Coordinates of C-alpha atoms in Angstrom, one line a residue:
X1 CA 93.1 136.3 124.2
X2 CA 91.3 133.2 123.9
X3 CA 92.8 132.2 120.6
X4 CA 96.3 132.7 122.3
X5 CA 95.1 130.3 125.1
X6 CA 93.9 127.7 122.6
X7 CA 97.0 127.9 120.7
X8 CA 99.2 127.1 123.8
X9 CA 96.8 124.4 124.7
X10 CA 97.1 123.0 121.2
X11 CA 101.2 123.4 121.2
X12 CA 101.6 120.0 123.1
X13 CA 104.7 117.9 122.6
X14 CA 104.2 114.2 123.2
X15 CA 107.0 111.7 123.5
X16 CA 105.9 108.1 122.9
X17 CA 108.4 105.4 123.3
X18 CA 108.6 101.7 123.6
X19 CA 110.1 98.5 122.0
X20 CA 109.1 97.4 118.5
X21 CA 105.7 96.1 117.9
X22 CA 103.8 97.6 120.5
X23 CA 101.9 99.8 118.4
X24 CA 103.8 103.0 118.5
X25 CA 103.6 104.0 115.1
X26 CA 99.9 103.3 114.3
X27 CA 99.0 104.9 117.7
X28 CA 101.1 107.8 117.3
X29 CA 99.9 108.5 113.8
X30 CA 96.2 108.4 114.7
X31 CA 96.6 110.5 117.8
X32 CA 98.4 113.0 115.8
X33 CA 95.8 112.9 113.1
X34 CA 93.0 113.2 115.4
X35 CA 94.1 116.0 117.5
X36 CA 95.9 118.3 114.5
X37 CA 99.2 117.7 115.6
X38 CA 102.4 117.0 113.4
X39 CA 104.1 113.5 113.8
X40 CA 107.7 112.2 113.5
X41 CA 108.7 108.5 113.3
X42 CA 112.2 109.0 114.6
X43 CA 113.0 105.0 114.1
X44 CA 112.7 105.9 110.4
X45 CA 115.6 108.2 110.6
X46 CA 117.9 106.0 111.9
X47 CA 116.6 103.4 109.2
X48 CA 117.3 105.9 106.8
X49 CA 120.9 106.5 107.8
X50 CA 121.4 102.5 108.2
X51 CA 120.0 102.2 104.5
X52 CA 122.1 105.1 103.3
X53 CA 125.1 103.4 105.0
X54 CA 124.4 100.0 103.3
X55 CA 124.1 101.7 100.0
X56 CA 127.5 103.5 100.2
X57 CA 129.5 100.5 101.3
X58 CA 129.9 101.5 104.7
X59 CA 131.1 98.6 106.8
X60 CA 128.3 98.7 109.5
X61 CA 130.1 96.4 111.7
X62 CA 132.7 99.1 112.1
X63 CA 131.7 101.7 114.5
X64 CA 134.6 104.4 113.3
X65 CA 133.6 103.8 110.0
X66 CA 129.8 104.5 110.6
X67 CA 130.9 107.6 112.8
X68 CA 133.0 109.1 110.1
X69 CA 130.1 108.9 107.5
X70 CA 127.4 109.6 109.7
X71 CA 127.2 113.6 108.8
X72 CA 127.1 112.8 104.9
X73 CA 123.4 111.8 104.3
X74 CA 120.9 114.5 104.2
X75 CA 117.6 113.2 105.9
X76 CA 114.2 115.4 105.4
X77 CA 111.3 114.0 107.5
X78 CA 107.7 115.1 106.5
X79 CA 105.5 115.6 109.7
X80 CA 102.1 115.1 108.2
X81 CA 100.4 112.0 110.1
X82 CA 98.4 111.2 107.0
X83 CA 101.3 111.0 104.5
X84 CA 104.7 110.8 106.7
X85 CA 107.6 111.3 104.3
X86 CA 111.2 110.5 104.4
X87 CA 114.2 111.4 101.9
X88 CA 117.6 110.4 101.8
X89 CA 119.6 113.0 99.5
X90 CA 116.7 113.9 98.0
X91 CA 115.4 110.0 97.3
X92 CA 112.6 108.8 98.8
X93 CA 113.5 106.1 101.2
X94 CA 109.9 105.3 102.9
X95 CA 110.0 101.7 101.2
X96 CA 113.6 100.7 101.0
X97 CA 114.2 101.6 104.9
X98 CA 111.6 98.8 105.8
X99 CA 113.8 96.1 104.4
X100 CA 114.9 93.1 106.5
X101 CA 118.5 94.1 105.5
X102 CA 117.9 97.3 107.2
X103 CA 115.9 96.0 110.1
X104 CA 118.7 93.5 111.0
X105 CA 121.4 96.4 111.1
X106 CA 119.7 99.4 112.4
X107 CA 120.3 98.8 115.9
X108 CA 124.2 98.5 115.4
X109 CA 123.9 101.7 113.7
X110 CA 122.0 103.6 116.0
X111 CA 124.2 102.5 118.7
X112 CA 127.1 104.7 117.4
X113 CA 127.3 107.9 119.3
X114 CA 128.1 110.3 116.6
X115 CA 125.0 109.0 114.7
X116 CA 122.8 109.5 117.7
X117 CA 124.2 113.0 118.2
X118 CA 123.3 113.9 114.9
X119 CA 119.9 112.7 114.9
X120 CA 118.8 114.0 118.1
X121 CA 119.8 117.4 117.0
X122 CA 117.8 116.6 114.0
X123 CA 114.9 115.6 116.0
X124 CA 114.9 118.5 118.2
X125 CA 114.9 120.9 115.4
X126 CA 112.0 119.2 113.8
X127 CA 109.9 119.2 117.4
X128 CA 111.2 123.1 117.8
X129 CA 109.7 123.9 114.5
X130 CA 106.2 122.2 115.2
X131 CA 104.4 125.3 116.5
X132 CA 101.2 123.6 116.5
X133 CA 102.3 120.7 118.8
X134 CA 103.8 117.2 117.8
X135 CA 103.8 113.6 118.6
X136 CA 107.3 112.3 118.4
X137 CA 107.7 108.3 118.6
X138 CA 110.8 106.4 119.4
X139 CA 112.8 104.8 122.1
X140 CA 114.5 107.6 123.7
X141 CA 112.3 110.5 123.0
X142 CA 111.3 111.2 126.7
X143 CA 114.5 110.3 128.5
X144 CA 117.0 111.8 125.9
X145 CA 115.6 113.8 122.7
X146 CA 112.9 115.6 124.6
X147 CA 112.9 115.3 128.4
X148 CA 110.9 118.1 129.1
X149 CA 107.9 116.8 126.6
X150 CA 104.6 117.8 128.1
X151 CA 103.4 114.4 128.0
X152 CA 105.4 111.1 128.0
X153 CA 104.1 107.7 127.2
X154 CA 105.7 104.4 127.4
X155 CA 104.1 101.5 125.5
X156 CA 104.6 97.9 126.4
X157 CA 103.2 94.6 125.4
X158 CA 104.1 90.8 125.8
X159 CA 106.8 89.1 123.4
X160 CA 104.3 87.2 122.3
X161 CA 101.8 89.7 121.3
X162 CA 104.4 91.9 119.9
X163 CA 105.5 89.2 117.7
X164 CA 102.0 88.2 116.3
X165 CA 101.7 91.7 115.2
X166 CA 104.9 91.9 113.5
X167 CA 104.2 88.5 111.8
X168 CA 100.8 89.9 110.7
X169 CA 102.6 92.6 108.8
X170 CA 105.2 90.7 107.1
X171 CA 103.7 88.0 104.9
X172 CA 105.3 84.5 105.5
X173 CA 107.0 85.5 108.6
X174 CA 107.9 82.7 111.0
X175 CA 106.1 83.8 114.6
X176 CA 109.0 82.1 116.8
X177 CA 111.9 83.9 114.9
X178 CA 110.3 87.0 114.9
X179 CA 109.9 86.8 118.8
X180 CA 113.5 86.0 119.0
X181 CA 114.4 88.7 116.6
X182 CA 112.0 91.3 118.6
X183 CA 113.9 90.0 122.0
X184 CA 117.4 90.3 120.7
X185 CA 116.8 93.8 119.6
X186 CA 115.3 94.7 122.9
X187 CA 118.5 93.7 124.5
X188 CA 120.5 95.6 122.0
X189 CA 118.6 98.5 122.1
X190 CA 118.1 98.8 126.2
X191 CA 121.5 97.8 126.8
X192 CA 123.7 100.2 124.6
X193 CA 125.5 102.9 126.2
X194 CA 124.0 105.9 124.5
X195 CA 120.7 106.6 125.0
X196 CA 119.1 103.3 125.6
X197 CA 115.6 102.1 125.6
X198 CA 114.2 103.2 128.6
X199 CA 111.0 104.4 130.3
X200 CA 111.2 108.0 131.7
X201 CA 110.5 108.5 135.4
X202 CA 107.7 110.4 134.5
X203 CA 106.2 108.6 131.8
X204 CA 102.9 106.9 131.8
X205 CA 102.8 103.3 130.7
X206 CA 100.3 101.7 128.9
X207 CA 100.4 97.9 128.4
X208 CA 98.8 97.4 124.9
X209 CA 98.8 93.5 125.1
X210 CA 95.2 93.1 125.9
X211 CA 94.0 96.0 123.9
X212 CA 92.9 97.1 120.5
X213 CA 94.6 99.4 118.4
X214 CA 91.5 101.5 118.8
X215 CA 91.5 101.2 122.5
X216 CA 95.1 102.2 122.5
X217 CA 94.5 105.5 120.6
X218 CA 91.5 106.3 122.4
X219 CA 93.7 106.0 125.9
X220 CA 96.7 108.3 124.6
X221 CA 94.2 110.7 122.9
X222 CA 92.6 111.1 126.5
X223 CA 95.8 111.6 128.2
X224 CA 97.0 114.3 125.5
X225 CA 93.6 116.1 125.9
X226 CA 93.8 116.0 129.7
X227 CA 97.3 117.5 129.4
X228 CA 96.0 120.1 127.3
X229 CA 93.3 120.9 129.9
X230 CA 95.9 121.4 132.6
X231 CA 97.9 123.5 130.5

């Protein structure tokens, strides 16, 4: 009996949303690892399909062409927070999807409804298969992908803080240019018609501007553990 109760408590689905540079990925992976949950980076899936489009000569400026090709690539995401993987048609894409070219095109590709429908279905199937619980991070998880998630968290930070973090990740990057790129992507992601970046009404907002990564992780772990106890 106690084992069943413990399993129910452990099988928590956590949705973590927010714009780029708020610490989503680092926080989500660390929280999942600490609590023994699976982990899914949904942004990597959109990057993967964008990378495939660019590699296969698809005009990413043409929504119709993107829509027609959307179902062709086979994207597989590993959910181990210690070593998350992603492959496209069997090829490791974890490195290639982080290039500047992919970064600059992913918003346009992910705005196409047919792409979002396919990737959303993939994300839901992965979450459903994670019987031990999962942390899913992205931009529309709490609002669209997993609206019934046990816990929804929305991470925010000032554009300056986010740009500083991103510049720190990319050697030789220009802080001002990085900030402008982030703001531009925010506008694209928040303004798209299909599943825009938005905070769910029942999400807990955590402003990470003045917090260290460790403080953010501890905050989220506390929220998850509180939800487990309540369950």
